[in-house]
Short mmCIF file of C-alpha atoms and ligand atoms in Angstrom, two decimals:
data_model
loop_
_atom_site.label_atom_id
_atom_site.label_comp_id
_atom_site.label_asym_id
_atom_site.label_seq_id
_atom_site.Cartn_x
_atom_site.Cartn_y
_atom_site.Cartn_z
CA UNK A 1 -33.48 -10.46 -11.01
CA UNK A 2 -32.58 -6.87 -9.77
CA UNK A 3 -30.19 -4.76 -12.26
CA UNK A 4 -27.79 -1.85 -11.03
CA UNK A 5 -27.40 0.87 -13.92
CA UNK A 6 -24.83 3.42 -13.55
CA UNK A 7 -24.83 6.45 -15.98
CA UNK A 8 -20.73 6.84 -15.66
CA UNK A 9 -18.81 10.49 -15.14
CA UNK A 10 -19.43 11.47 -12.03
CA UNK A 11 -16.77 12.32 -9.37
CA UNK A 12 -17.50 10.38 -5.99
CA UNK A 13 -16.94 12.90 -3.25
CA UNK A 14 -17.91 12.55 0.36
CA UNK A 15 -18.25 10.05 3.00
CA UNK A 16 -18.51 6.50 3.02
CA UNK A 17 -19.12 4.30 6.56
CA UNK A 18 -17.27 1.04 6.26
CA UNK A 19 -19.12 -2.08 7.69
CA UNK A 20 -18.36 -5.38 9.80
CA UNK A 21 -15.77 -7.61 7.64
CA UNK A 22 -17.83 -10.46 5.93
CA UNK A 23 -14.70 -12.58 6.35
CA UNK A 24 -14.24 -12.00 9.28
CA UNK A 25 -18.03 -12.26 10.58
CA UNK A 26 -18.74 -15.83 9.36
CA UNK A 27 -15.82 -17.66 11.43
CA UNK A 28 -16.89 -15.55 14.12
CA UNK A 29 -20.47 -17.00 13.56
CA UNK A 30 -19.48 -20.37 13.34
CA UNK A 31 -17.58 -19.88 16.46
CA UNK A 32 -20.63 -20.20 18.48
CA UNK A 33 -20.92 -23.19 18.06
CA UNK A 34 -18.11 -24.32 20.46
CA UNK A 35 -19.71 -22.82 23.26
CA UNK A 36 -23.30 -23.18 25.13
CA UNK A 37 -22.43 -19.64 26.02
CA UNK A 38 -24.13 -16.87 24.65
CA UNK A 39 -21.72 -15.33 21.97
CA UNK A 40 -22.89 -11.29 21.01
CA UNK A 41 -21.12 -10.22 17.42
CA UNK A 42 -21.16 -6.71 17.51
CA UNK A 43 -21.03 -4.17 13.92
CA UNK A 44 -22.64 -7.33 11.86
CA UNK A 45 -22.88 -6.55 8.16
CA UNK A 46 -26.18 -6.93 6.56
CA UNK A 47 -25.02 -9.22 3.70
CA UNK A 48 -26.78 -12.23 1.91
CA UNK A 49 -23.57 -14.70 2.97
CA UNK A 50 -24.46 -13.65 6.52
CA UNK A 51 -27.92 -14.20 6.23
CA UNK A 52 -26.89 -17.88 4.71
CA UNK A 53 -24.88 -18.52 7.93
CA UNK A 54 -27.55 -17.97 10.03
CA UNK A 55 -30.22 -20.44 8.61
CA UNK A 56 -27.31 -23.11 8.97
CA UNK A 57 -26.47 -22.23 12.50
CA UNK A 58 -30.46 -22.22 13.14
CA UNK A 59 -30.92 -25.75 11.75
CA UNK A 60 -27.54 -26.69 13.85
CA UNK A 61 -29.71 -25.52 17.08
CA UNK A 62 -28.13 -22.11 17.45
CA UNK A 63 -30.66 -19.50 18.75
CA UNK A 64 -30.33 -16.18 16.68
CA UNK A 65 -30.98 -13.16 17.71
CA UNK A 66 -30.55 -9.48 16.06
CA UNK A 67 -30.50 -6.22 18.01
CA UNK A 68 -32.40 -4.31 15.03
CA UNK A 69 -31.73 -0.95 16.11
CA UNK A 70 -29.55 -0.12 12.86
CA UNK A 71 -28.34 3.75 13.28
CA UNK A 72 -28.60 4.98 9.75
CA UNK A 73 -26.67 8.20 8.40
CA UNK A 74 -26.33 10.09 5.36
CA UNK A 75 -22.81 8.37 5.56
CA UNK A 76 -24.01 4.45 6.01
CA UNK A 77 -25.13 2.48 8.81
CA UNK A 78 -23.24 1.52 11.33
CA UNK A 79 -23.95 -1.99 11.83
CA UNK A 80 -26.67 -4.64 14.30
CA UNK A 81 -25.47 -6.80 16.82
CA UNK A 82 -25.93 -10.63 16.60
CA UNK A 83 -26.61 -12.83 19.36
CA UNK A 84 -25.90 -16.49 19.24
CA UNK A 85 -26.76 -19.03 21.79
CA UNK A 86 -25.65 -22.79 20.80
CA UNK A 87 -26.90 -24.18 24.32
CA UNK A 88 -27.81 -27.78 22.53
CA UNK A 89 -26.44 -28.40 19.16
CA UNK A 90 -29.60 -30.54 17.81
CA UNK A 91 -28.01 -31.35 14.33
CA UNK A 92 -24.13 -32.06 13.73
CA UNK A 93 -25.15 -32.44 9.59
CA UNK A 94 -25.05 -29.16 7.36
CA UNK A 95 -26.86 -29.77 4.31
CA UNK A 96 -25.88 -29.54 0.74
CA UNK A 97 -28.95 -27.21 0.00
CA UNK A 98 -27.40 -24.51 2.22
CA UNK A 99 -23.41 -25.20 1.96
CA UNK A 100 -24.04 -25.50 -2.01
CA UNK A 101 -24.48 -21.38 -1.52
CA UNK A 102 -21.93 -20.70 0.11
CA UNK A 103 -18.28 -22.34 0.17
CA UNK A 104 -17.89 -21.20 4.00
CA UNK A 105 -20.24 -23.09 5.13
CA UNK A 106 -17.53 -25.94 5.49
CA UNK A 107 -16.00 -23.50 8.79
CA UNK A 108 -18.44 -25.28 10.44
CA UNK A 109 -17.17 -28.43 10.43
CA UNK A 110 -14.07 -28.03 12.87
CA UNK A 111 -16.00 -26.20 15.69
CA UNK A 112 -19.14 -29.12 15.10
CA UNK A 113 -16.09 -32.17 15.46
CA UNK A 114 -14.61 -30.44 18.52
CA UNK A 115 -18.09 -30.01 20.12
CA UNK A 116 -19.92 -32.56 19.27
CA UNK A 117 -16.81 -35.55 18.49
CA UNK A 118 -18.77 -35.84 14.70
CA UNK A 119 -19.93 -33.86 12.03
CA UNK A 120 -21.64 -34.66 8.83
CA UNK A 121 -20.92 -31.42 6.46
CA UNK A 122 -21.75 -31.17 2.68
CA UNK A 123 -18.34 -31.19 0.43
CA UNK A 124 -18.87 -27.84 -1.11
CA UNK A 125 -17.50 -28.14 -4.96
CA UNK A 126 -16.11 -25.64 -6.94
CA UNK A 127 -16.88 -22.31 -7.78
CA UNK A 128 -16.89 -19.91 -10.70
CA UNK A 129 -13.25 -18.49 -9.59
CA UNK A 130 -11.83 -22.07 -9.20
CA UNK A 131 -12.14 -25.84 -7.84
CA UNK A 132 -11.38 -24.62 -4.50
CA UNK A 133 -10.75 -28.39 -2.67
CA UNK A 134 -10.84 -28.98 1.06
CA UNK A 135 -8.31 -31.27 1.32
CA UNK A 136 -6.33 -28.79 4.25
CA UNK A 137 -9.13 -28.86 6.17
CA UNK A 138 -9.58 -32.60 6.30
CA UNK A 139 -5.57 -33.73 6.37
CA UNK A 140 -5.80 -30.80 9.23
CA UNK A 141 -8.51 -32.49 11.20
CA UNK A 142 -6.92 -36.08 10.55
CA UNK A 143 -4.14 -35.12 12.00
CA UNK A 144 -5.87 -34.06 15.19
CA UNK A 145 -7.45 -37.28 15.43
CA UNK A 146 -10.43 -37.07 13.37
CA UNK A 147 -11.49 -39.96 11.79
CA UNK A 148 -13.10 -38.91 8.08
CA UNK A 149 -14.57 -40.19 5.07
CA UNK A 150 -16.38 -39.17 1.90
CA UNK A 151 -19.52 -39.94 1.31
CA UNK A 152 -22.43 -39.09 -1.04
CA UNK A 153 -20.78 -36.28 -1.35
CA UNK A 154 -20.37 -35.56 2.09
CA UNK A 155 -17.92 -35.20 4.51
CA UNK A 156 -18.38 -37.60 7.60
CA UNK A 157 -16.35 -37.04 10.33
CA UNK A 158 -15.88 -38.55 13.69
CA UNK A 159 -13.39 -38.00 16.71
CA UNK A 160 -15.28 -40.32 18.93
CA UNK A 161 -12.69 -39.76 22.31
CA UNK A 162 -12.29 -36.01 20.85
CA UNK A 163 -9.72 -34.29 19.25
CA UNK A 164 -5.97 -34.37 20.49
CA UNK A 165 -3.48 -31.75 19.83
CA UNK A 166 -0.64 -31.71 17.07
CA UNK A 167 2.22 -30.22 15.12
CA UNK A 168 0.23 -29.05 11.98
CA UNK A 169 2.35 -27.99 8.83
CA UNK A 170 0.22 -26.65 6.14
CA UNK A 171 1.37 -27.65 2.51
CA UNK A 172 0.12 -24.42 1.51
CA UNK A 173 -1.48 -21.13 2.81
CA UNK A 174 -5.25 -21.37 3.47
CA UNK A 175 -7.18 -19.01 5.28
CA UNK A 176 -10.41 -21.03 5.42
CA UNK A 177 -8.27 -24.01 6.81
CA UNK A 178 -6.09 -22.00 9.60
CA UNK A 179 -9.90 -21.36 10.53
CA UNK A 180 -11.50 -24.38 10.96
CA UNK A 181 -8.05 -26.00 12.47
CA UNK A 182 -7.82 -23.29 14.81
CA UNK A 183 -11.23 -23.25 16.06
CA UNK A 184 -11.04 -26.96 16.68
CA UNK A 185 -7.81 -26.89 18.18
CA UNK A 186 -9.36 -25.03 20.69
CA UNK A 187 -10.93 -27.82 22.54
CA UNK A 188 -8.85 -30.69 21.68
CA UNK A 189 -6.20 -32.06 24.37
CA UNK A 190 -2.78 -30.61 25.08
CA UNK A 191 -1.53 -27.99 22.33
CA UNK A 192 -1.62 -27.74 18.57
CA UNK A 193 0.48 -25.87 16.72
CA UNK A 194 -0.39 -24.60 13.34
CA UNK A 195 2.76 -23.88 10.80
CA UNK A 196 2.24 -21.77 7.24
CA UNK A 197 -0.57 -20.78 8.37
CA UNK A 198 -2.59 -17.75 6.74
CA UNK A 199 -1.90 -14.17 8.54
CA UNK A 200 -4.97 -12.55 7.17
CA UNK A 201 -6.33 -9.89 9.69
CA UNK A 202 -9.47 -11.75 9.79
CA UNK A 203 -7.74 -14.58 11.48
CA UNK A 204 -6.71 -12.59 14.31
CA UNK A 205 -9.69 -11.01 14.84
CA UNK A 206 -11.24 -15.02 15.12
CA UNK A 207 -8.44 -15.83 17.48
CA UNK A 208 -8.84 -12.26 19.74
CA UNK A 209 -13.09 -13.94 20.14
CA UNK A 210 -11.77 -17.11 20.80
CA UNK A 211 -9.40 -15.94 23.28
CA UNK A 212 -12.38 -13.61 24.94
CA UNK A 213 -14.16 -17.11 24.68
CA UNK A 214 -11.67 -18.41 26.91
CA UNK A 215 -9.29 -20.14 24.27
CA UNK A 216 -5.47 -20.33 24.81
CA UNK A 217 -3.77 -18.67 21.63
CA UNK A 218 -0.34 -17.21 20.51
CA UNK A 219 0.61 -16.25 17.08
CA UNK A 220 -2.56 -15.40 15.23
CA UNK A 221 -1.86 -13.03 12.57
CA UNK A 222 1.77 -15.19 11.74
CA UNK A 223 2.49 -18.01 10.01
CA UNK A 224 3.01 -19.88 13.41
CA UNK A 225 -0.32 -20.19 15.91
CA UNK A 226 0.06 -22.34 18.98
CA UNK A 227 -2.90 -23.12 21.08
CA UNK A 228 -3.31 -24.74 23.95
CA UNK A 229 -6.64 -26.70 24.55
CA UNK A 230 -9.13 -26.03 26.96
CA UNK A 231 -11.83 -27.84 28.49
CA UNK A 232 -14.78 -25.84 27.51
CA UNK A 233 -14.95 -22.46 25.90
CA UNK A 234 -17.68 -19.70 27.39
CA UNK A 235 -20.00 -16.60 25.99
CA UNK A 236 -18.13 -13.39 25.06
CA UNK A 237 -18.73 -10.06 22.55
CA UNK A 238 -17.01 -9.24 20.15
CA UNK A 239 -16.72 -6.55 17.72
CA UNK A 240 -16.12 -7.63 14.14
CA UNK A 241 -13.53 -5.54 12.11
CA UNK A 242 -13.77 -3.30 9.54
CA UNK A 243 -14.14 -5.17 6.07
CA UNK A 244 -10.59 -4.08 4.34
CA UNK A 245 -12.28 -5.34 0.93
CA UNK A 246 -15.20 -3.34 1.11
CA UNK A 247 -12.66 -0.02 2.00
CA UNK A 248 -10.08 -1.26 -0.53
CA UNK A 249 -12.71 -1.18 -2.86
CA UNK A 250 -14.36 2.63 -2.49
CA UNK A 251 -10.79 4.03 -2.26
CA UNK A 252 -10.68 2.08 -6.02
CA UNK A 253 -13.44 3.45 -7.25
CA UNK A 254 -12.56 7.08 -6.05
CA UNK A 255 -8.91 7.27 -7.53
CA UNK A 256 -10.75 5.62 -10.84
CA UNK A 257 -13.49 8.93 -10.62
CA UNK A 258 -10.80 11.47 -9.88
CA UNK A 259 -12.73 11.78 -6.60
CA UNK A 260 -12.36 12.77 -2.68
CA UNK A 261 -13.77 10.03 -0.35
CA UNK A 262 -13.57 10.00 3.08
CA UNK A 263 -13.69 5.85 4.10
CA UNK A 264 -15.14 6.29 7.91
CA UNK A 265 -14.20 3.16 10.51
CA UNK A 266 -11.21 2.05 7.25
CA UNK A 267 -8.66 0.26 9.40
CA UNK A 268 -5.34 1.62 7.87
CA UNK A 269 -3.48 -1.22 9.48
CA UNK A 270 -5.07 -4.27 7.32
CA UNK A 271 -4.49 -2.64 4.33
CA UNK A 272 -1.27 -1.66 3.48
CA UNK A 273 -0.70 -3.14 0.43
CA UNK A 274 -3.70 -1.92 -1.26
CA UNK A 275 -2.75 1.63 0.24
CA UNK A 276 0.39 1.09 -1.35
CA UNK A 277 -0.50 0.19 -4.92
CA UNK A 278 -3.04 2.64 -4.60
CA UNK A 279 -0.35 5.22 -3.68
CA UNK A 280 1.62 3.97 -6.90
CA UNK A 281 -1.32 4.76 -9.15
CA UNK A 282 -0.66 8.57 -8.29
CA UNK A 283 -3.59 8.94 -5.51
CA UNK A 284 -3.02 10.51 -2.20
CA UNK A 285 -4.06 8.44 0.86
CA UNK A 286 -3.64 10.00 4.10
CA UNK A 287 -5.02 8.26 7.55
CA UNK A 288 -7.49 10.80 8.83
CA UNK A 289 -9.17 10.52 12.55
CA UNK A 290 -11.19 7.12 12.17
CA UNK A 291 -10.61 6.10 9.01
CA UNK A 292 -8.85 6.73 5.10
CA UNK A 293 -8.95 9.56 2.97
CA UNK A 294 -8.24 9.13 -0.53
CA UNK A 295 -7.87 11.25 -3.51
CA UNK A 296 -6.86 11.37 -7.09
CA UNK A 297 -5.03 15.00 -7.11
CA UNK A 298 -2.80 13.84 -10.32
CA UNK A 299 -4.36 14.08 -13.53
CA UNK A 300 -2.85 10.45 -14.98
CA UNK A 301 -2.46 7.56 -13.76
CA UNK A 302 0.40 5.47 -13.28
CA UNK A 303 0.35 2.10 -14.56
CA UNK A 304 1.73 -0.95 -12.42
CA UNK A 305 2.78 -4.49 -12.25
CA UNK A 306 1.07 -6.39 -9.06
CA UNK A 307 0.52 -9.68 -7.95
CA UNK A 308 -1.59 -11.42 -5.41
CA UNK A 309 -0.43 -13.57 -2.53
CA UNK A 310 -1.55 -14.39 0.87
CA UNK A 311 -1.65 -11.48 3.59
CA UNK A 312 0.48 -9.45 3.94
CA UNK A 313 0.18 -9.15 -0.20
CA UNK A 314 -2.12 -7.85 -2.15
CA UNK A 315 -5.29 -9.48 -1.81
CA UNK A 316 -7.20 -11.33 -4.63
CA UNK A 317 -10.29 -10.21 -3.40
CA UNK A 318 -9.36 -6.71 -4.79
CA UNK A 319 -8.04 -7.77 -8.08
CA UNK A 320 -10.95 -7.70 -10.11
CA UNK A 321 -10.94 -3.77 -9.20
CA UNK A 322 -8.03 -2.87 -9.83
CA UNK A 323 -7.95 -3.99 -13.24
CA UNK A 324 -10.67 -1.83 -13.65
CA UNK A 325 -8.51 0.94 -12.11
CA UNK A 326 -5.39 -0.11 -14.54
CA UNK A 327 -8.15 0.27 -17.79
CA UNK A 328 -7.66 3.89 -16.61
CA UNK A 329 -3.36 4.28 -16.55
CA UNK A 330 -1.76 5.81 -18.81
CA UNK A 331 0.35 2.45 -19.99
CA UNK A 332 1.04 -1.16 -19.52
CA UNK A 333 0.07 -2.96 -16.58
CA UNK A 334 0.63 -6.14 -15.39
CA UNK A 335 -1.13 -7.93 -12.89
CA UNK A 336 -0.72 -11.68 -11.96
CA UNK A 337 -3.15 -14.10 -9.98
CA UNK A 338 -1.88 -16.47 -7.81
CA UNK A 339 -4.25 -17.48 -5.54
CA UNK A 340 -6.85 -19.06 -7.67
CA UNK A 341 -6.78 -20.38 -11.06
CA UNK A 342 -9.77 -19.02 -12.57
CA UNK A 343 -10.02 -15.49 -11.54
CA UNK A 344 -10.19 -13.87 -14.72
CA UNK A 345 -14.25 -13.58 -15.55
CA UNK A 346 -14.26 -9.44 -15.30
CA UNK A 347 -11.87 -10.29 -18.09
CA UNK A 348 -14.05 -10.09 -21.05
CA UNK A 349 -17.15 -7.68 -19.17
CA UNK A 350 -14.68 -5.08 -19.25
CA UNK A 351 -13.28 -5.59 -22.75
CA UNK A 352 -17.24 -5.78 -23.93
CA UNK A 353 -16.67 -2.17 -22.19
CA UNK A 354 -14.01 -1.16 -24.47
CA UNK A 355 -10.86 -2.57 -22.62
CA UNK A 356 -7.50 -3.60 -23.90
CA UNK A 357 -6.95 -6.63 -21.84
CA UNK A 358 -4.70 -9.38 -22.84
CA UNK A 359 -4.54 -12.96 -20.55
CA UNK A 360 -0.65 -14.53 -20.50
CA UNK A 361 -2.05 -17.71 -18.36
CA UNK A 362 -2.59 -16.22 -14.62
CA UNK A 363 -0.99 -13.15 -16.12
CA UNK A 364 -3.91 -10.12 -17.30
CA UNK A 365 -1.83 -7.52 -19.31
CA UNK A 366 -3.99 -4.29 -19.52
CA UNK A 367 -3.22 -1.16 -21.74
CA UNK A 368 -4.26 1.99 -20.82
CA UNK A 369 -6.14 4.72 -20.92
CA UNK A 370 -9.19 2.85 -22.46
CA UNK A 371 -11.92 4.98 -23.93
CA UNK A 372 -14.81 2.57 -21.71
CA UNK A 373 -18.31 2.76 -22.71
CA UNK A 374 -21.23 1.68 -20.99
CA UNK A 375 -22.83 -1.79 -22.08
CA UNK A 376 -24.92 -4.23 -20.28
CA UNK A 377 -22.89 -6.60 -18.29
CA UNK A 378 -22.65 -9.73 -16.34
CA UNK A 379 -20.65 -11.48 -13.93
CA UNK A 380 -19.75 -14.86 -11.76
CA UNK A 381 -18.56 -13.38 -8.80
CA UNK A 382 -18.99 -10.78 -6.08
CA UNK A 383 -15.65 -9.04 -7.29
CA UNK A 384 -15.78 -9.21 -10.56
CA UNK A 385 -19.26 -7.95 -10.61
CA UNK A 386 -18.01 -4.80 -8.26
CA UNK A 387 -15.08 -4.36 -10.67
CA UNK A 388 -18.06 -3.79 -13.75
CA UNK A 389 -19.37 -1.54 -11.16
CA UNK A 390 -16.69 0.65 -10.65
CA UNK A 391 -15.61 0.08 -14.77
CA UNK A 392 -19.14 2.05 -15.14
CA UNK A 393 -18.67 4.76 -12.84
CA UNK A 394 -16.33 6.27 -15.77
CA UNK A 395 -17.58 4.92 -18.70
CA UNK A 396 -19.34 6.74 -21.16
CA UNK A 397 -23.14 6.40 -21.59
CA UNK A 398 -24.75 3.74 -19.38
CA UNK A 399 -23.71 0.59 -17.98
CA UNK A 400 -26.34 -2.31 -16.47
CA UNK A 401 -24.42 -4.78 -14.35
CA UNK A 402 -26.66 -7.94 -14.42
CA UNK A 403 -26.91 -10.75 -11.37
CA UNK A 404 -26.76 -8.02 -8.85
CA UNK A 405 -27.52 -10.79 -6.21
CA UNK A 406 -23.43 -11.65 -6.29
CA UNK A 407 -23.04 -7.64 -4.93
CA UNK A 408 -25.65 -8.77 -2.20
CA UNK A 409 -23.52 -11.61 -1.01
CA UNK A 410 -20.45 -8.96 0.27
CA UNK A 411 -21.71 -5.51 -0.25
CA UNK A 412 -24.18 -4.09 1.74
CA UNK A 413 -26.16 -1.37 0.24
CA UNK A 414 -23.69 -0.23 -2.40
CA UNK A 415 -25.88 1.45 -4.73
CA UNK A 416 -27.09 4.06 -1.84
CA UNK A 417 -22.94 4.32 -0.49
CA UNK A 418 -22.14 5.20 -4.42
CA UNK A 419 -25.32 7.52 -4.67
CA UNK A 420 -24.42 9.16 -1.68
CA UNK A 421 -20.99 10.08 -2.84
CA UNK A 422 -22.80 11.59 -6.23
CA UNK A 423 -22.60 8.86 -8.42
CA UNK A 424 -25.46 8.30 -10.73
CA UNK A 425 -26.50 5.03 -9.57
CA UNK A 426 -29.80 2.89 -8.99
CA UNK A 427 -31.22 -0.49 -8.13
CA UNK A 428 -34.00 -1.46 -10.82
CA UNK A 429 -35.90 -4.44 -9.18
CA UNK A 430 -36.80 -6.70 -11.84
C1 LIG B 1 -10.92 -16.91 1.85
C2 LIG B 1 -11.86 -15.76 1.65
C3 LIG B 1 -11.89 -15.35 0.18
C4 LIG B 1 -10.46 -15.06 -0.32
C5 LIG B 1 -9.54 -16.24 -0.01
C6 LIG B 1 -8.10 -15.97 -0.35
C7 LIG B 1 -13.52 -16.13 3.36
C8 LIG B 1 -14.91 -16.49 3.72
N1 LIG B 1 -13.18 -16.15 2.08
O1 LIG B 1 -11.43 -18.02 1.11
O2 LIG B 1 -12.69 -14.17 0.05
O3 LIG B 1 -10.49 -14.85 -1.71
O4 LIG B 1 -9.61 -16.56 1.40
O5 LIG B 1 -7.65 -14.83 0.31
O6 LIG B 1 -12.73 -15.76 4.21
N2 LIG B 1 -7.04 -24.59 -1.16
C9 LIG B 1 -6.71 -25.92 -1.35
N3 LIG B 1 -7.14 -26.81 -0.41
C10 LIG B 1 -7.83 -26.44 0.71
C11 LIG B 1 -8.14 -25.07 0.89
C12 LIG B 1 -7.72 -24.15 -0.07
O7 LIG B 1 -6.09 -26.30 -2.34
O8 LIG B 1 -8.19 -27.30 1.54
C13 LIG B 1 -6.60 -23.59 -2.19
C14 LIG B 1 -7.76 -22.84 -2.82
O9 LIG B 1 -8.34 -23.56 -3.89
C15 LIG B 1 -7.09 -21.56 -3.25
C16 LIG B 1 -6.04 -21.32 -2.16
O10 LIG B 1 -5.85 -22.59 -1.52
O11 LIG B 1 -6.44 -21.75 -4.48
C17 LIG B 1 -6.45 -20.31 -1.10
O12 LIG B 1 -7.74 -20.62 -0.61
P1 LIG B 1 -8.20 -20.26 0.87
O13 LIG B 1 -7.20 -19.35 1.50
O14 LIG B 1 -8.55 -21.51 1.60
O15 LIG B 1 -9.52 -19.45 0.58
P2 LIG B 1 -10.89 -19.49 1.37
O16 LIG B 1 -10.64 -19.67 2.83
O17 LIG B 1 -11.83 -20.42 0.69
#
């Protein structure tokens, strides 16, 4: 298995080139499979979870293909375009073996019932960050009609005369069930209207594909999305947004160096809150022409009291960081998890690195500055592992981050964005 080491100290200054939103690419993926139209996705990240989404499409029937002309600068790349062509869906079941590595896999399963009127679709279990149930995506489907049952540990599902529109009130926020609801919604009869749902950007950029796709939708991006069936949807292209985690994350790990990073194709607009803690810290983050600037021009750091929650609130996929980042203050910070109940695994990796960390429940207290020194690390996840990463960029000595394949699952080629900024950073294949 591939290590990163870091040797920490150096200031990142330069450029980075933001890619295609993960998060937003594999809805868009699964998409395709509610039309016999050819759907293009253009500014596709090269990612492992991607890669995993397109060996379930292909054994679905989906025809892949991948416009490999990548345009690669000293700043990045700039992303491929996929093709996807579900003409004939030859296989309504997605297997355990490829769902088991990857919990979106299951965003399948609306656009497969709406299609198809069944789908067979592996329950996908719980994770290292929680138990992470699907029971909003099936109460969701039920109430459009679907007829399911568990199985084997599968999900069978069956809307024989198809799906028929409804008043939908989420119990709580989901982003992966809005998704799946919303994407089937778009071919069931008369209108469905979806209430709490999530508002995360990567919704709206789903619903703006769908609507390309010929789908009838108001209110993506709010906690109230109406849509209004149609009888078939057709091809379209689409450009996926920028990935606000990956951004959120190099403007972390350039306040935590002290640095000056320039975060090229950074969509300002999706990330306000992180901007905003950011800007709390003491760093300085101007919008610049296509994209973010940030910089650390105070000396300290402030520390701060955060919590996650749904979009428009600070997102838990950028908590692991910025407890990193609070190692740094000069204080007491407090920051509070709310989405998921075991997001804490950085936790003791960055203690190993000379942290003061203390865990109140969902509650991480963190005092600051900590004197962190390099060790060999490991962790669970893909942002805890990046929060090690950026925990090494300072640290004294050298720092090995173990189970580099989580970073491949939502960062693409970190090590050579990092290096290219000056950090003293490599890949050592195993
Ligand atoms: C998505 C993101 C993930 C992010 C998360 C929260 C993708 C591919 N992944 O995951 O990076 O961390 O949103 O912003 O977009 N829940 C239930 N029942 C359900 C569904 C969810 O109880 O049927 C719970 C989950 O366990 C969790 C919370 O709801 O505690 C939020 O999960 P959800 O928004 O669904 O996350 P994902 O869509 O899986």
């Amino acid at each position: 298995m591939d290590r990163i080491r870091i040797r920490g100290g150096a200031k990142l200054e330069g450029r980075i080139r933001i890619g295609g939103a993960k998060n937003a690419a594999l809805p868009l993926m699964a998409a395709s499979l509610l039309t016999s139209g050819r759907l293009t996705l253009a500014n596709l990240p090269h990612l492992a979870d991607i890669a995993t989404m397109t060996h379930l499409l292909a054994q679905h029937g989906v025809l892949i293909g991948m416009d490999g002309d990548i345009h690669t600068g000293p700043e990045g790349q700039a992303g491929r375009t996929l093709t996807l062509s579900a003409r004939t869906v030859t296989s309504t079941t997605a297997p355990y073996d490829l769902v088991r590595k990857m919990r979106a896999s299951v965003l399948v399963l609306g656009p497969l019932l709406a299609r198809c009127g069944e789908a067979v679709v592996s329950l996908p279990g719980g994770c290292a960050i929680g138990t992470r149930p699907v029971n909003l995506h099936l109460s969701g489907l039920e109430q459009l009609g679907a007829e399911i049952e568990l199985e084997r540990g599968y999900i069978k599902a069956r809307a024989a005369k198809g799906l028929a529109g409804a008043e939908i009130v989420f119990p709580a926020v989901s982003v992966g069930a809005t998704e799946n609801l919303m994407m089937a919604a778009c071919l069931a009869r008369g209108q469905t209207v979806l209430d709490n749902a999530a508002c995360e950007p990567e919704i709206a950029d789903l619903a703006d594909c769908l609507i390309a796709m010929g789908a009838r939708i108001t209110g993506a991006g709010t906690s109230r999305i109406m849509i209004d069936g149609v009888g078939s949807l057709h091809g379209a292209h689409h450009p996926i947004m920028a990935d606000r985690i990956e951004a959120g994350t190099f403007a972390t790990a350039a306040v935590m160096t002290g640095g000056d990073v320039q975060l090229d194709g950074a969509e300002a607009g999706t990330m306000t809150a992180v901007m905003a803690a950011l800007a709390r810290t003491g760093a300085s983050i101007t919008r610049v022409d296509g994209g973010l600037r940030v910089v650390r021009d105070a000396n300290r750091l402030e520390p701060i009291t955060l919590e996650t929650s749904p979009y428009p609130g600070f997102p838990t996929d950028m908590q692991a960081q910025f407890m990193a980042l609070m190692c740094e203050a000069e204080g007491e910070s407090a920051i509070t998890e709310t989405i998921f109940e075991n997001r804490f695994m950085h936790v003791p990796e960055l203690m190993r690195m000379g942290a003061d960390i203390e865990l109140q429940g969902s509650k991480a207290i963190i005092r600051g500055p900590a004197r962190l020194r390099g060790a060999p690390v490991m962790a669970t996840d893909l942002r805890a592992s990046v929060s090690l990463v950026i925990a090494g960029l300072v640290a004294e000595g050298e720092t090995t981050v173990n189970r580099v394949y989580h970073l491949d699952r939502g960062y693409e080629r970190l090590v050579e964005k990092l290096a290219a900024c000056g950090a003293e950073i490599e890949r050592l294949a195993s």
